[in-house]
Coordinates of C-alpha atoms in Angstrom, one line a residue:
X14 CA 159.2 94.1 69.2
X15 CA 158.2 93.7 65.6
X16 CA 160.0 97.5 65.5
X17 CA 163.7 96.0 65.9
X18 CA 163.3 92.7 63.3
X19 CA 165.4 93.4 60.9
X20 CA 164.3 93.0 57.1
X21 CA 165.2 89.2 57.3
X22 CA 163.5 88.2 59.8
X23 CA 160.5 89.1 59.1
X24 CA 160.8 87.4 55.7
X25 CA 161.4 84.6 57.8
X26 CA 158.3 84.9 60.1
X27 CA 156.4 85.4 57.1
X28 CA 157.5 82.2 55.3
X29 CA 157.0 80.5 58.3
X30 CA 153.4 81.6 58.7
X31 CA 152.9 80.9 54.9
X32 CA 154.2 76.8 55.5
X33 CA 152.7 77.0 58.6
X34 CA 149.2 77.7 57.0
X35 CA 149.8 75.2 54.2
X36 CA 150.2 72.6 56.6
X37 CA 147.2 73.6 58.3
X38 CA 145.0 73.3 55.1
X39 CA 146.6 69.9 54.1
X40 CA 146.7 68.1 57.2
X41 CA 143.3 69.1 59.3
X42 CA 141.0 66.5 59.6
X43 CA 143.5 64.3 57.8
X44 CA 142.7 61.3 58.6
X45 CA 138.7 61.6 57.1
X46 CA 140.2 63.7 54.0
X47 CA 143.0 61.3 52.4
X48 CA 141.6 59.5 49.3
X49 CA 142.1 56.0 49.7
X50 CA 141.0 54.2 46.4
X51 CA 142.5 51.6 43.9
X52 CA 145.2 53.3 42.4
X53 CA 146.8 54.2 45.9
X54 CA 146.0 50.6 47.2
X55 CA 147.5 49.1 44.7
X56 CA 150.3 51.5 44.5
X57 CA 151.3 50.3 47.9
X58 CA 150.8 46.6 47.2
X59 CA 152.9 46.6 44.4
X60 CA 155.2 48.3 46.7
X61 CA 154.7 45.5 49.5
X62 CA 155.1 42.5 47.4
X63 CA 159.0 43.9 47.2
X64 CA 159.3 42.8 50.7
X65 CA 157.0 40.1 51.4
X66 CA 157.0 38.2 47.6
X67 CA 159.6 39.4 45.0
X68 CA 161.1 42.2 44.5
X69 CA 160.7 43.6 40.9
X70 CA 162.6 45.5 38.2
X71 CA 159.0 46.7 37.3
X72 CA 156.8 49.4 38.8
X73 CA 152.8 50.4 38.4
X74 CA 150.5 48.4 34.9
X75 CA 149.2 51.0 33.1
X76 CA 145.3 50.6 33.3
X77 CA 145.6 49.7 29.1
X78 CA 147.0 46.8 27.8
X79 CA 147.5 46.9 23.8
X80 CA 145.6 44.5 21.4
X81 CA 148.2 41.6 21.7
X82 CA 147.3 41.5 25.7
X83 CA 150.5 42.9 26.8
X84 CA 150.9 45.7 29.8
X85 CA 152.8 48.7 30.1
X86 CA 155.0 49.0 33.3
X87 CA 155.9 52.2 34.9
X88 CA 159.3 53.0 36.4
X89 CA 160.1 51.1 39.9
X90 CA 161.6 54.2 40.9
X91 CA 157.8 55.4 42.8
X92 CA 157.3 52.2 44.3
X93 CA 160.7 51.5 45.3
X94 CA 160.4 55.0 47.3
X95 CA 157.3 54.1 49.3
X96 CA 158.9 51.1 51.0
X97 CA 160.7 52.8 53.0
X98 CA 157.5 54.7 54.2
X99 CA 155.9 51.2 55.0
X100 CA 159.1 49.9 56.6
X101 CA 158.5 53.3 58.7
X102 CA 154.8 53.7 59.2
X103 CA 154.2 50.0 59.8
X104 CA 152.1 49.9 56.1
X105 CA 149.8 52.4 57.1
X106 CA 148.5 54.5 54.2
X107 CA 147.4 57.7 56.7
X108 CA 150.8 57.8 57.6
X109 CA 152.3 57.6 53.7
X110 CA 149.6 59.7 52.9
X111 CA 150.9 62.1 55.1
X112 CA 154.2 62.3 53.3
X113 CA 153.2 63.0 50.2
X114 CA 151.2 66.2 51.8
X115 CA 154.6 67.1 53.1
X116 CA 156.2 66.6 49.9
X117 CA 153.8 69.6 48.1
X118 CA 154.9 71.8 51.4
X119 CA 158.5 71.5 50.4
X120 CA 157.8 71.9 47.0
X121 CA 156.6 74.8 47.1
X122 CA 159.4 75.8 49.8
X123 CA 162.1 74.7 47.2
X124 CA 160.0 76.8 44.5
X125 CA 160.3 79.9 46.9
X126 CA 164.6 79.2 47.3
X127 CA 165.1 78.8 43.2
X128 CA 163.0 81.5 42.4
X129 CA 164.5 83.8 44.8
X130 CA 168.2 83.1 43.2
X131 CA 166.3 84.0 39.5
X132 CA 164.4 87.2 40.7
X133 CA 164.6 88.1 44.2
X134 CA 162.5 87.4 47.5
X135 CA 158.9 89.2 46.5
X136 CA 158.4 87.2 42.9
X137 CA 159.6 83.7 45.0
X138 CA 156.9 84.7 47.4
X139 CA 154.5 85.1 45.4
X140 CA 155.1 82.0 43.8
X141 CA 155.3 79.8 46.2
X142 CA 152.0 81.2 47.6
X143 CA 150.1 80.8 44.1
X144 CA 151.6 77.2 44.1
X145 CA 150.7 76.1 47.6
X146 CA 147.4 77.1 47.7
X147 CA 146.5 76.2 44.1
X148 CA 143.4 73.7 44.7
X149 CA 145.1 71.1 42.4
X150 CA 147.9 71.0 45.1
X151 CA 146.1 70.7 48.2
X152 CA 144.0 68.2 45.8
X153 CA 147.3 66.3 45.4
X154 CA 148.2 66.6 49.0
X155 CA 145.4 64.1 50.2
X156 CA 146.0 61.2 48.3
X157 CA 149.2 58.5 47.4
X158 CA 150.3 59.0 43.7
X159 CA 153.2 58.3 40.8
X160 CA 152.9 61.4 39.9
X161 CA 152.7 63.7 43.3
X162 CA 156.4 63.6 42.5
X163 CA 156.3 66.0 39.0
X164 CA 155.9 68.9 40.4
X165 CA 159.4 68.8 42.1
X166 CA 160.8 67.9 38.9
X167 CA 159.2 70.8 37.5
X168 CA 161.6 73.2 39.8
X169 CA 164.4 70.9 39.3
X170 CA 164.3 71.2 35.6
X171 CA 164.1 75.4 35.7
X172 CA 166.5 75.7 37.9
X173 CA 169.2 73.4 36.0
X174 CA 167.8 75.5 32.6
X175 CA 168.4 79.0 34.2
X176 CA 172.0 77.9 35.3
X177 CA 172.4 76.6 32.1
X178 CA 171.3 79.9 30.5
X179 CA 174.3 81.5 31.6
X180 CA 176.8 78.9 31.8
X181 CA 176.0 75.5 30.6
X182 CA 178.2 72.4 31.9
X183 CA 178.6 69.0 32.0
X184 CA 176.8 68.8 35.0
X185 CA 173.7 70.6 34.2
X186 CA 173.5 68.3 30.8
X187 CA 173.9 65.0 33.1
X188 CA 171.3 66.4 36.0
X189 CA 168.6 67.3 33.3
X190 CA 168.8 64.4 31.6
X191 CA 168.4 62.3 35.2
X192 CA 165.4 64.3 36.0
X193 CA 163.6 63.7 32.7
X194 CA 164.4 60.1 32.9
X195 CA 162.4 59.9 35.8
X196 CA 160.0 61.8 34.9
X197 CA 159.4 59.9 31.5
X198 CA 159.6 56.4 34.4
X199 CA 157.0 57.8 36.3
X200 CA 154.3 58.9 33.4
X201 CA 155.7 58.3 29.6
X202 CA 153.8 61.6 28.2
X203 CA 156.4 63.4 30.6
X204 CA 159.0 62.5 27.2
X205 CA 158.2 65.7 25.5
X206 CA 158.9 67.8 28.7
X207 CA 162.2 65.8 28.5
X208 CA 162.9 66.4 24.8
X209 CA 161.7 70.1 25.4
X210 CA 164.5 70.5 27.8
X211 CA 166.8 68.6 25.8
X212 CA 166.5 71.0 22.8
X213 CA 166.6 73.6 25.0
X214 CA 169.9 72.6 26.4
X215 CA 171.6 72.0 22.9
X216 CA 170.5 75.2 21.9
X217 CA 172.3 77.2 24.7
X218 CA 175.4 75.1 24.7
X219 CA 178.6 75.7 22.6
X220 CA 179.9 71.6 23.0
X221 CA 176.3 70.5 21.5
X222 CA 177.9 66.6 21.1
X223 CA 179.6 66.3 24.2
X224 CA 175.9 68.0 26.2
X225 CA 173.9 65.5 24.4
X226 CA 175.7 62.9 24.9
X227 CA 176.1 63.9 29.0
X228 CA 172.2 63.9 28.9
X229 CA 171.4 60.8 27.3
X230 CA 174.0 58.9 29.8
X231 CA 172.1 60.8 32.8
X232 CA 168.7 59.6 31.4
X233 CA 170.3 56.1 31.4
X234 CA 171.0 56.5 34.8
X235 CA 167.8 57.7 35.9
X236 CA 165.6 55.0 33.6
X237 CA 167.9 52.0 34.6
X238 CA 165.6 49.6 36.3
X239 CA 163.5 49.8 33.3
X240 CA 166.5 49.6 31.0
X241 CA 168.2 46.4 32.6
X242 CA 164.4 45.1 33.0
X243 CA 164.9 45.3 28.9
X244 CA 168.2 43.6 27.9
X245 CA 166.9 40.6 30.2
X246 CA 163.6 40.5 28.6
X247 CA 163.7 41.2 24.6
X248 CA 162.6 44.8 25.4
X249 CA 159.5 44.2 26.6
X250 CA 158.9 47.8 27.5
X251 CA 160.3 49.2 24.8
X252 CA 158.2 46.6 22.2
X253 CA 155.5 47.5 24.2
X254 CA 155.6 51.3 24.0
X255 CA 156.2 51.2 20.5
X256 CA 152.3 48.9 20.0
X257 CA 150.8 51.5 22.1
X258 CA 151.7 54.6 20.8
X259 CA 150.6 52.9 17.4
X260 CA 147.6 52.1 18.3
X261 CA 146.9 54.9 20.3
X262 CA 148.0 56.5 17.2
X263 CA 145.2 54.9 14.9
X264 CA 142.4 55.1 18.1
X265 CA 142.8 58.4 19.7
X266 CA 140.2 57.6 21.6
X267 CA 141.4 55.0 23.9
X268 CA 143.7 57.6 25.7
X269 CA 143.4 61.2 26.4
X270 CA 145.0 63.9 27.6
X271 CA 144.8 65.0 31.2
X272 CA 145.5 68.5 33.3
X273 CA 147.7 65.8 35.4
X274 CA 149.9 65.0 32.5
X275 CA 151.4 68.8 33.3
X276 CA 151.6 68.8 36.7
X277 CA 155.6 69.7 36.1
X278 CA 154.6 72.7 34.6
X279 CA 152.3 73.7 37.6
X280 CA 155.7 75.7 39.3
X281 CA 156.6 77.5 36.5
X282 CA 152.6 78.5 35.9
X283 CA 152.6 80.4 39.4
X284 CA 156.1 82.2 38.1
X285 CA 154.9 83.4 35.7
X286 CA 151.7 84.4 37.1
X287 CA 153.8 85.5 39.9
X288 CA 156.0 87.9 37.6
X289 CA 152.6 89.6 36.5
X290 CA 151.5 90.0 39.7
X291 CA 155.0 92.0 40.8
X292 CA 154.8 94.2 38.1
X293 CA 151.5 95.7 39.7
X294 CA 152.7 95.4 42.8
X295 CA 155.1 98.3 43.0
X296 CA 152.2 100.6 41.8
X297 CA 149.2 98.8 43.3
X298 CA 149.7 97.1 46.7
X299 CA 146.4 96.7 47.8
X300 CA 145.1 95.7 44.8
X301 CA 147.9 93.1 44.4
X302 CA 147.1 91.7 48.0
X303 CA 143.4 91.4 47.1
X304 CA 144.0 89.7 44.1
X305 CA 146.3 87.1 46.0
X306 CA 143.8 87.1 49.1
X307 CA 141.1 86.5 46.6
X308 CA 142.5 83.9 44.6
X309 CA 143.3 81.9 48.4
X310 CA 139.5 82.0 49.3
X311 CA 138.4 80.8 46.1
X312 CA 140.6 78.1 45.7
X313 CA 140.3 77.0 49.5
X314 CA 136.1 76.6 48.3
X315 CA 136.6 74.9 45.5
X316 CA 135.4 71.3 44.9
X317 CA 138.7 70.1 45.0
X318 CA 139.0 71.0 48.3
X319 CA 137.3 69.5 50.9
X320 CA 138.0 70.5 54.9
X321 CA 135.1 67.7 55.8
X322 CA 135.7 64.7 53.6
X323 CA 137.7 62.5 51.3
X324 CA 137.5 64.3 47.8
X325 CA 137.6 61.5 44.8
X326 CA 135.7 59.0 47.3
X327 CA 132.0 57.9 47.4
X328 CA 130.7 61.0 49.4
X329 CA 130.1 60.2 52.9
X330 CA 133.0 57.3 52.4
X331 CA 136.7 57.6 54.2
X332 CA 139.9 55.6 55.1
X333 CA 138.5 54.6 58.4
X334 CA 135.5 52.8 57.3
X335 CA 137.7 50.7 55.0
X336 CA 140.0 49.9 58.1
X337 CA 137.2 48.9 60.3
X338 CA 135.9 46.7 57.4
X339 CA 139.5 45.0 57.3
X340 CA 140.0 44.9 60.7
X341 CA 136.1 42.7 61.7
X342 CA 137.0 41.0 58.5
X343 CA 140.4 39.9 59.9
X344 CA 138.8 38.9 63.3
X345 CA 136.5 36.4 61.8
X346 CA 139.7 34.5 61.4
X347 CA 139.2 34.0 57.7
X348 CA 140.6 30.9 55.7
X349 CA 140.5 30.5 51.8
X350 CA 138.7 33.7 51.9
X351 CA 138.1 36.2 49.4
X352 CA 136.8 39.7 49.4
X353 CA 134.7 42.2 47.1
X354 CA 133.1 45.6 47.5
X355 CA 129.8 46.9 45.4
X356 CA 130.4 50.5 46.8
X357 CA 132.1 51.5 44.0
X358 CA 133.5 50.4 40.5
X359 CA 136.4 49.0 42.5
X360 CA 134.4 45.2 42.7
X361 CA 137.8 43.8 43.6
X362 CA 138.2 45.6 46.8
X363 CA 141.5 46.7 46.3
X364 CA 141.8 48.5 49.8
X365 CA 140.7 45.9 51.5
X366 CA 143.0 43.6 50.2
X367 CA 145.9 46.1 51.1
X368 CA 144.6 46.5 54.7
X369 CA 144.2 42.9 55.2
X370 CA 147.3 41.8 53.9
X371 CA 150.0 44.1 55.2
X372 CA 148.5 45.8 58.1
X373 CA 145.8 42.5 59.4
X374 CA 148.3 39.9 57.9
X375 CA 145.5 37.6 56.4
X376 CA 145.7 37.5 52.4
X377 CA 142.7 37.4 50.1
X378 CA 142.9 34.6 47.0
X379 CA 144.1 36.1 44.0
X380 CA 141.5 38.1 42.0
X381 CA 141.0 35.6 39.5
X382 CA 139.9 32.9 42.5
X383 CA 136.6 34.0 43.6
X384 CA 134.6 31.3 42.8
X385 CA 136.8 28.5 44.3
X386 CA 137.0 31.0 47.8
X387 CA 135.8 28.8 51.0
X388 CA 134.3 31.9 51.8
X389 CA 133.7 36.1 50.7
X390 CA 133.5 39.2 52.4
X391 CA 131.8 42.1 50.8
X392 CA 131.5 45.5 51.3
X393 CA 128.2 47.1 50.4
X394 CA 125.2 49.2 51.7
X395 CA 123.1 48.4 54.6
X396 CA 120.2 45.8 53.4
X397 CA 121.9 45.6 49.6
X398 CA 119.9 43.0 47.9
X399 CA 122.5 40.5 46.5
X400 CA 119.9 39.4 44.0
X401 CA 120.2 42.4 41.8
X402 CA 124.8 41.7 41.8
X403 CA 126.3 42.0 38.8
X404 CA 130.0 42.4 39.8
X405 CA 131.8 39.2 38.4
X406 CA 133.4 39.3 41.7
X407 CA 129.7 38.1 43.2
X408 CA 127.7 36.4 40.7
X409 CA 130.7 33.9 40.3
X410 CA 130.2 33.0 43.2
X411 CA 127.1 31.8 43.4
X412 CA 124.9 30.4 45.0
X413 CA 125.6 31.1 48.3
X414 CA 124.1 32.0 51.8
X415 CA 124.7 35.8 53.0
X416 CA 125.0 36.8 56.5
X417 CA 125.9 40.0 58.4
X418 CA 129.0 40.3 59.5
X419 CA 129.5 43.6 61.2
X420 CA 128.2 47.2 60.6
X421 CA 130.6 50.1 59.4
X422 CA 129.6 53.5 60.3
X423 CA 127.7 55.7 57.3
X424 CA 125.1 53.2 56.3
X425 CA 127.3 50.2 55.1
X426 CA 128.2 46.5 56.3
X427 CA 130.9 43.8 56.0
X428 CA 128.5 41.0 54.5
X429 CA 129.9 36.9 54.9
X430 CA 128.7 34.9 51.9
X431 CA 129.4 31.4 52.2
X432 CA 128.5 28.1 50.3

């Protein structure tokens, strides 16, 4: 049978497999594997507080505020996009989770269609092999983040390049500067990535004023939340930007720069390893598919991947033992209640207080309200000694009387502390 599939097909069936296998590695065991910490809890509340309190022109806080106690905002644009994967999955993050696992899969699918139009079907292969089964991206694959999307804008921003190469329009200018917009939205280090395509673009094109002028009203476009946010409110963002790179400027040390500030460039990293690898190819098959075999195993065994457990959470730690928590806490019928957890450095519980409020429908007092709360609910080990507490979150509470709640599986328990 596999005799009379013609040359297409079997590109087909071995795509297919490829995708198929991807899946596999991303979604096994999924539920115990996602990493369900602050950022992604919060991520999804700010989402949530669209629909239940008001909805905002402002996305994610940056975790640094500048010296004069003002916050950086992120685009909307990434928390605007997960409400309608709460609206769908009834709020639950396995589910969201799941998209964003997805989302890689397709990446690297859409990496494999543009770089097949660039160079043909073997170096698109090759690529979108390198790319899906890069540890980094099954890394991203398990866990809810702003910036899960810059890969795909990555591919976006080569392909509009390489049509512009040969042919640059007004179309290319306006869809370039969209995508770098929000890019820049979604992480502001992802300007220079912009202004390297922007350069780029004015270098190939013969109208340079009319393309740059196409770009700059695409980026307006794709950074409009933000930019109407600004003309209502004495550009607070941009004010704000400007104090921070300052001081960021004179204290290099209060920010640093990441392997995830790149993550666009992760596509055109396995092309161009990809093109090295064809060019031995022809001459050395074998030694080619042991290379790529090789370079599977190793990343599938790194410590980024994990077939057993939630990588970035306390070992032994996963999504269901937070839910249980949630769910006992929500059965005690709590009122004027507040929760904490000493598992981690996230005192404030931010998971919990997810869980309980959009998937239990009991809210936790604001995170500045601990001490008046009627009553908290803490996460910690089995027989933690609340004498040796130093979370704010617990000592501000005092004094108080503990009790046991309710066990959660791996050595833990929902503890009651009351007045």
């Amino acid at each position: 049978m596999i005799h009379y599939l013609t040359r297409v097909d079997r590109k087909i069936i071995l795509v297919g497999l490829v995708i198929l296998l991807a899946l596999f590695v991303r979604l096994f065991n999924f539920e115990n594997r996602i990493n369900f910490g602050p950022e992604q809890a919060i991520s999804l509340t700010v989402a949530g507080n669209n629909l239940t309190d008001k909805f905002s022109l402002l996305g994610l806080p940056y975790y640094r505020s500048t010296d004069t106690g003002y916050n950086l905002f992120a685009s909307p644009i990434f928390t605007w996009s997960l409400i309608p994967l709460q609206l769908l999955f009834d709020f639950d993050p396995v589910f969201i989770t799941a998209f964003f696992a997805i989302l890689n899969v397709v990446t690297g699918l859409i990496l494999l269609l543009v770089v097949r139009k660039m160079g043909g079907f073997l170096l698109a292969f090759f690529s979108m092999v390198l790319f899906l089964f890069n540890a980094w991206m099954i890394y991203h694959s398990e866990f809810i983040w702003i910036l899960n999307w810059s890969p795909l804008l990555g591919i976006l921003t080569i392909y509009l390049l390489y049509l512009a190469r040969h042919k640059t329009s007004g179309w290319h200018a306006f869809w370039l500067g969209l995508i770098g917009a929000i890019g820049f939205g979604l992480d502001y280090p992802y300007l220079f990535t912009a202004g390297l395509s922007f350069f780029i673009l004015l270098f190939w094109s013969k109208k340079k004023l009319m393309t740059g002028i196409i770009f700059l009203l695409g980026a307006m476009l794709g950074d409009l939340p933000m930019l109407i946010f600004d003309f209502k409110h004495n550009f607070y963002n941009l004010v704000t930007l400007w104090q921070y790179t300052q001081e960021t400027w004179q204290n290099p040390g209060q920010s640093h720069i990441s392997y995830y500030h790149f993550l666009q460039f992760w596509p055109l990293g396995a092309l161009v390893v990809a093109w090295l690898l064809l060019k031995i190819f022809h001459s050395h098959k074998w030694l080619v598919t042991l290379v790529v075999a090789s370079y599977i195993i190793i990343n599938l065994i790194s410590p980024q991947v994990s077939f057993t457990q939630a990588v970035g959470m306390k070992p032994g730690f996963h999504f269901d033992q937070f839910n249980q928590a949630a769910a006992n806490i929500a059965a005690d019928n709590p009122q004027n209640f507040n929760v904490a957890s000493l598992i981690d450095f996230d005192s404030r519980a931010n998971p919990l207080r997810y869980l309980l409020k959009f998937r239990y429908h009991q809210i936790p007092e604001g995170i500045e309200e601990y001490p008046q709360a009627r009553t908290l609910y803490v996460l910690a080990e089995s027989g933690y000694d609340f004498d040796r507490a130093i979370a704010w979150e617990v000592t501000s509470y005092q004094p108080f009387k503990v009790q046991q709640l309710t066990k959660v599986p791996g050595g833990y328990e929902v503890y009651k502390l009351t007045k």
